[in-house]
Amino acid sequence: VQLQASGGGLVQSGRSLRLTCVASGHINRLNAMGWYRQAPGKERELIGHVINDGSASGHASVRGSVRGRFTVSGDITKNTVYLRIDSLKAEDTATYYCNAQYSTGPAGGPYVTSDQWGQGTQVTVSS
């Protein structure tokens, strides 16, 4: 299974940006996908995630400290998660990573749950 993140780049402060992450490969069931970011010299932190609740879009949630400017959404049917960032600030400069938790296995099971990270996409906000 591979995760491909896209949409990063150099953006002026105050603008908006949407990142996309697609999981591809053998996945019997996508359990959840999430977004994290890591700024230079800092720990990787969770932004939000989408949980497969049986609906096409899944159940999305964003960590409280970044709620408001960050919107996480997903399309479970396409193994895809999106991150929209509004009113970008210089402190949003970071590498943004996506993560997927999924189950794989033969028809009828048993299934194995795995975890996979994408390669990251750089977002640089200029003032």
Short mmCIF file of C-alpha atoms in Angstrom, two decimals:
data_model
loop_
_atom_site.label_atom_id
_atom_site.label_comp_id
_atom_site.label_asym_id
_atom_site.label_seq_id
_atom_site.Cartn_x
_atom_site.Cartn_y
_atom_site.Cartn_z
CA VAL A 1 0.00 0.00 0.00
CA GLN A 2 1.29 3.45 -0.91
CA LEU A 3 0.11 6.90 0.08
CA GLN A 4 0.59 9.82 -2.29
CA ALA A 5 0.16 13.31 -0.89
CA SER A 6 -0.07 16.33 -3.14
CA GLY A 7 -1.04 19.99 -3.13
CA GLY A 8 1.78 21.49 -1.12
CA GLY A 9 3.98 24.36 -2.20
CA LEU A 10 4.83 27.98 -1.55
CA VAL A 11 1.76 30.00 -0.59
CA GLN A 12 1.24 33.57 0.55
CA SER A 13 -0.07 34.11 4.04
CA GLY A 14 -3.80 34.61 4.21
CA ARG A 15 -4.47 32.32 1.26
CA SER A 16 -6.06 28.86 1.35
CA LEU A 17 -4.64 25.51 0.37
CA ARG A 18 -6.02 22.02 -0.11
CA LEU A 19 -3.91 18.93 0.26
CA THR A 20 -4.94 15.54 -1.10
CA CYS A 21 -3.75 12.11 -0.06
CA VAL A 22 -4.65 8.94 -1.92
CA ALA A 23 -3.98 5.41 -0.70
CA SER A 24 -3.43 2.79 -3.37
CA GLY A 25 -2.73 -0.91 -3.35
CA HIS A 26 -4.42 -3.93 -1.84
CA ILE A 27 -6.81 -2.67 0.83
CA ASN A 28 -9.75 -4.77 1.95
CA ARG A 29 -11.02 -2.10 4.29
CA LEU A 30 -9.79 1.42 4.89
CA ASN A 31 -10.27 2.01 8.61
CA ALA A 32 -9.05 5.59 8.91
CA MET A 33 -6.88 8.23 7.25
CA GLY A 34 -5.33 11.21 8.93
CA TRP A 35 -3.20 14.30 8.50
CA TYR A 36 -0.19 15.26 10.58
CA ARG A 37 2.39 17.98 10.27
CA GLN A 38 5.94 18.47 11.41
CA ALA A 39 7.53 21.88 11.56
CA PRO A 40 11.31 22.27 11.66
CA GLY A 41 12.63 21.38 15.09
CA LYS A 42 9.25 20.24 16.36
CA GLU A 43 7.47 16.97 16.96
CA ARG A 44 5.03 15.57 14.44
CA GLU A 45 1.52 16.53 15.50
CA LEU A 46 -1.93 15.29 14.60
CA ILE A 47 -4.20 17.66 12.70
CA GLY A 48 -7.25 15.47 12.17
CA HIS A 49 -8.55 12.27 10.69
CA VAL A 50 -11.42 10.58 8.90
CA ILE A 51 -12.78 7.33 10.31
CA ASN A 52 -14.61 4.83 8.15
CA ASP A 53 -18.09 4.74 9.67
CA GLY A 54 -19.70 3.06 6.69
CA SER A 55 -20.60 6.30 4.93
CA ALA A 56 -18.94 7.46 1.72
CA SER A 57 -17.27 10.44 3.37
CA GLY A 58 -16.50 8.88 6.74
CA HIS A 59 -16.54 10.71 10.05
CA ALA A 60 -14.07 13.58 10.14
CA SER A 61 -12.66 15.33 13.16
CA VAL A 62 -9.98 17.95 13.75
CA ARG A 63 -7.84 18.38 16.84
CA GLY A 64 -9.15 21.14 19.05
CA SER A 65 -6.10 23.38 18.97
CA VAL A 66 -6.22 23.76 15.16
CA ARG A 67 -9.96 23.69 14.73
CA GLY A 68 -11.32 26.64 12.78
CA ARG A 69 -8.80 27.10 10.01
CA PHE A 70 -8.26 23.41 9.29
CA THR A 71 -10.86 21.16 7.66
CA VAL A 72 -10.36 17.45 7.17
CA SER A 73 -12.66 15.56 4.84
CA GLY A 74 -12.56 12.28 3.03
CA ASP A 75 -13.90 10.01 0.36
CA ILE A 76 -13.69 6.49 1.73
CA THR A 77 -14.81 5.01 -1.59
CA LYS A 78 -11.70 6.52 -3.20
CA ASN A 79 -9.30 5.88 -0.29
CA THR A 80 -8.73 9.63 -0.20
CA VAL A 81 -8.43 12.24 2.52
CA TYR A 82 -8.29 16.00 2.09
CA LEU A 83 -6.94 18.80 4.23
CA ARG A 84 -8.01 22.37 3.64
CA ILE A 85 -6.16 25.14 5.42
CA ASP A 86 -7.65 28.63 5.40
CA SER A 87 -6.00 31.93 6.29
CA LEU A 88 -2.54 30.42 6.13
CA LYS A 89 0.01 31.74 8.59
CA ALA A 90 3.79 31.56 8.66
CA GLU A 91 3.59 29.09 11.54
CA ASP A 92 1.74 26.67 9.26
CA THR A 93 5.01 26.13 7.42
CA ALA A 94 5.73 22.43 7.83
CA THR A 95 5.87 19.08 6.12
CA TYR A 96 2.40 17.61 6.02
CA TYR A 97 2.05 13.85 6.23
CA CYS A 98 -0.91 11.59 5.70
CA ASN A 99 -1.42 8.25 7.39
CA ALA A 100 -3.72 5.34 6.65
CA GLN A 101 -4.87 2.47 8.82
CA TYR A 102 -6.31 -0.39 6.83
CA SER A 103 -7.06 -4.10 6.83
CA THR A 104 -5.87 -6.59 4.26
CA GLY A 105 -6.24 -10.32 3.81
CA PRO A 106 -7.75 -13.09 1.71
CA ALA A 107 -11.47 -13.37 1.02
CA GLY A 108 -13.18 -14.39 4.25
CA GLY A 109 -10.20 -13.45 6.38
CA PRO A 110 -8.17 -13.48 8.45
CA TYR A 111 -7.44 -9.78 8.09
CA VAL A 112 -4.35 -7.99 9.22
CA THR A 113 -4.48 -4.36 10.30
CA SER A 114 -1.62 -2.20 9.08
CA ASP A 115 -0.47 1.39 9.23
CA GLN A 116 1.20 3.34 6.43
CA TRP A 117 2.65 6.85 6.09
CA GLY A 118 2.92 9.00 3.01
CA GLN A 119 6.14 10.70 1.98
CA GLY A 120 5.01 14.13 3.08
CA THR A 121 4.31 17.31 1.16
CA GLN A 122 5.99 20.59 2.05
CA VAL A 123 3.91 23.68 2.72
CA THR A 124 5.79 26.96 2.99
CA VAL A 125 3.89 30.10 3.87
CA SER A 126 5.45 33.40 2.90
CA SER A 127 4.56 36.65 4.60
#
